[in-house]
mmCIF file of C-alpha atoms in Angstrom:
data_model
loop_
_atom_site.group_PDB
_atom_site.id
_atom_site.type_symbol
_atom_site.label_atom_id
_atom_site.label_comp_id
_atom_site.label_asym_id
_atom_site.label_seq_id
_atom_site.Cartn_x
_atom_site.Cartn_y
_atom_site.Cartn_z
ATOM 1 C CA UNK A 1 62.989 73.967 128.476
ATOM 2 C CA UNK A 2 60.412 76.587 130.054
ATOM 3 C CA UNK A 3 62.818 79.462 128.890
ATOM 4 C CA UNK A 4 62.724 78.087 125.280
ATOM 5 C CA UNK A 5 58.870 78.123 125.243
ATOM 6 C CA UNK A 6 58.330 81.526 126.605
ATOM 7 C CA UNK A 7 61.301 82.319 123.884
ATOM 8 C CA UNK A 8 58.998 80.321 121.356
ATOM 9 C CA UNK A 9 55.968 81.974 122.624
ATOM 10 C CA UNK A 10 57.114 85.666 122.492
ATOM 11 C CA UNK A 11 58.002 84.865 118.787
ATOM 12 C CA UNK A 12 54.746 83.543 117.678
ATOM 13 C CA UNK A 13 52.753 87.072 119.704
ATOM 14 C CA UNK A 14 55.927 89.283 117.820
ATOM 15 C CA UNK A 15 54.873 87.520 114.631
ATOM 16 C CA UNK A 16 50.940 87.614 114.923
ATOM 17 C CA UNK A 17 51.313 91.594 115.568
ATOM 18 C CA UNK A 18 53.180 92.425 112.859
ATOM 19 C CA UNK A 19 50.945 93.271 109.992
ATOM 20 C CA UNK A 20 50.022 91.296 107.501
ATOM 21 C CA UNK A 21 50.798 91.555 103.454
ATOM 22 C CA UNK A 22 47.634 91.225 101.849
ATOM 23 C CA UNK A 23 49.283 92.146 98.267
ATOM 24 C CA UNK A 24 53.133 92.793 96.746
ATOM 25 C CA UNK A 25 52.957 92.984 92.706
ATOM 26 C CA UNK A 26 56.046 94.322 90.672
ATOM 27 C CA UNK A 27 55.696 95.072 87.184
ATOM 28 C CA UNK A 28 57.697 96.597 84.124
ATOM 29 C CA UNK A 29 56.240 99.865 84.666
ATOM 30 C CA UNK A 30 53.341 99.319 88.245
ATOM 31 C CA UNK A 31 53.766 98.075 91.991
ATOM 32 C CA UNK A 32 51.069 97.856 93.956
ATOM 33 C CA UNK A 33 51.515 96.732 97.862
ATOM 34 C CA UNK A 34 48.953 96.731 100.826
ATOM 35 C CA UNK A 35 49.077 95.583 104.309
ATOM 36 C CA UNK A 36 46.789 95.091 106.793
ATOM 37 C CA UNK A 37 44.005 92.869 107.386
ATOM 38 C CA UNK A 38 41.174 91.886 104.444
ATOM 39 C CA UNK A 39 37.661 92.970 105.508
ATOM 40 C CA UNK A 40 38.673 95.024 108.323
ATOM 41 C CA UNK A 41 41.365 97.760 107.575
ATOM 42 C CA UNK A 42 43.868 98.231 104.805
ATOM 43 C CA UNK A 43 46.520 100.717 103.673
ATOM 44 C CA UNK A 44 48.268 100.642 100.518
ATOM 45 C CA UNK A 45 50.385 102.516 97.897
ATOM 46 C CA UNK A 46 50.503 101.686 94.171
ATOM 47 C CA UNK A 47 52.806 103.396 91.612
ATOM 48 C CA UNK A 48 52.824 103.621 87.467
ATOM 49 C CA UNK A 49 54.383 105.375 85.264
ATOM 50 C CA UNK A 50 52.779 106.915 82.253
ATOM 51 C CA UNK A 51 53.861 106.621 78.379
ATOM 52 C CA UNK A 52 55.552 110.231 78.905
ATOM 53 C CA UNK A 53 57.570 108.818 81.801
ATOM 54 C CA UNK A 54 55.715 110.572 84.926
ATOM 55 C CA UNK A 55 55.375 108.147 87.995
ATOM 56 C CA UNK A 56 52.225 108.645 89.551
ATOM 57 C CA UNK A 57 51.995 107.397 93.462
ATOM 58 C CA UNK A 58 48.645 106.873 95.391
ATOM 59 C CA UNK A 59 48.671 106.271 98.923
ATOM 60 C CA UNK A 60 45.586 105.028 100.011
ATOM 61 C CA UNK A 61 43.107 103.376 103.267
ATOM 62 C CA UNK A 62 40.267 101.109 103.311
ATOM 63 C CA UNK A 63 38.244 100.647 105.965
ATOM 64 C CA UNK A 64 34.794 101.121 107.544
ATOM 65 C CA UNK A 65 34.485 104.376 106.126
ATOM 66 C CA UNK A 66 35.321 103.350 102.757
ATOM 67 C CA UNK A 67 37.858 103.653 100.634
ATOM 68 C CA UNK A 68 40.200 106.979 100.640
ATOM 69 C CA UNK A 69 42.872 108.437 99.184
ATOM 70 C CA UNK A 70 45.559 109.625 101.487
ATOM 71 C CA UNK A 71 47.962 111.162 99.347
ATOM 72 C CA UNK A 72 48.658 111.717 95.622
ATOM 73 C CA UNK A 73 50.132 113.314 93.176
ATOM 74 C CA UNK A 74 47.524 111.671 90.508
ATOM 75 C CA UNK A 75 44.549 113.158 92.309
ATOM 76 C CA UNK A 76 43.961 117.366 91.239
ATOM 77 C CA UNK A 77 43.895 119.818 94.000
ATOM 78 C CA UNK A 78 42.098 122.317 92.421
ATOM 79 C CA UNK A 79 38.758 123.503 93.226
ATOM 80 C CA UNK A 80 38.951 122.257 96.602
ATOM 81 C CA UNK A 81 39.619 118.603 96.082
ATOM 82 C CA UNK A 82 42.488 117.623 97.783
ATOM 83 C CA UNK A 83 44.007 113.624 98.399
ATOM 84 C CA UNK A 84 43.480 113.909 102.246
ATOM 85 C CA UNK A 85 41.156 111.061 103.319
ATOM 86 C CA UNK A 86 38.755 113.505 103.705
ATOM 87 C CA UNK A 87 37.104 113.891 100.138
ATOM 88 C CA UNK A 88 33.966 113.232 100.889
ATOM 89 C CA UNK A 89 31.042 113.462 103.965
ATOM 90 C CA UNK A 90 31.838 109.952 104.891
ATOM 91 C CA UNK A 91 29.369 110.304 108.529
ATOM 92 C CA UNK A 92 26.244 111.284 106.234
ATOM 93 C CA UNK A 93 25.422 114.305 109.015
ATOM 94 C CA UNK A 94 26.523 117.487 105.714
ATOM 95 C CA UNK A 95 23.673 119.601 105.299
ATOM 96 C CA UNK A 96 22.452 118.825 101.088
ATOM 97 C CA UNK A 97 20.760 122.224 101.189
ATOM 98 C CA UNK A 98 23.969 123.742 99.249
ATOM 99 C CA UNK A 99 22.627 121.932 96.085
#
């Protein structure tokens, strides 16, 4: 009995770690999943494809420091934008004398 309650109880920990699905949608022509937990930390992907037949992906985190893009190939790259996470001064310390 005491081996199938530490069996029991190793489940429930296994389970409670794993993380969480906060969103699965499939659609015709869009999917959009997340994980994680709401309020706290997220990470998520979503997909479409456009009338010309491209699919577009954006992987992406939200958390305390807002929400970023990861990676994309929806996002441009030129001119020193780039779908890194880092797209922005998200610790308000950059200098605004460059304006």
């Amino acid at each position: 009995m005491k081996v199938m309650l530490l069996i029991l109880l190793g489940l429930v920990a296994f389970v409670s770690a794993l993380p969480e699905d906060v969103l699965d949608f499939e659609g015709d022509d869009a999917e959009h999943e997340q994980e994680g937990t709401p309020g706290e930390s997220v990470t998520g992907e979503y997909t479409w494809e456009s009338p010309e037949g491209i699919e577009f992906v954006v992987k992406y985190i939200a958390d305390e420091k807002g929400y970023r893009v990861l990676e994309s190939n929806a996002v441009p790259s030129a001119a020193g934008v780039r779908a890194d996470g880092e797209q922005a001064d998200l610790e308000g310390d950059e200098d605004d004398d460059d304006k």
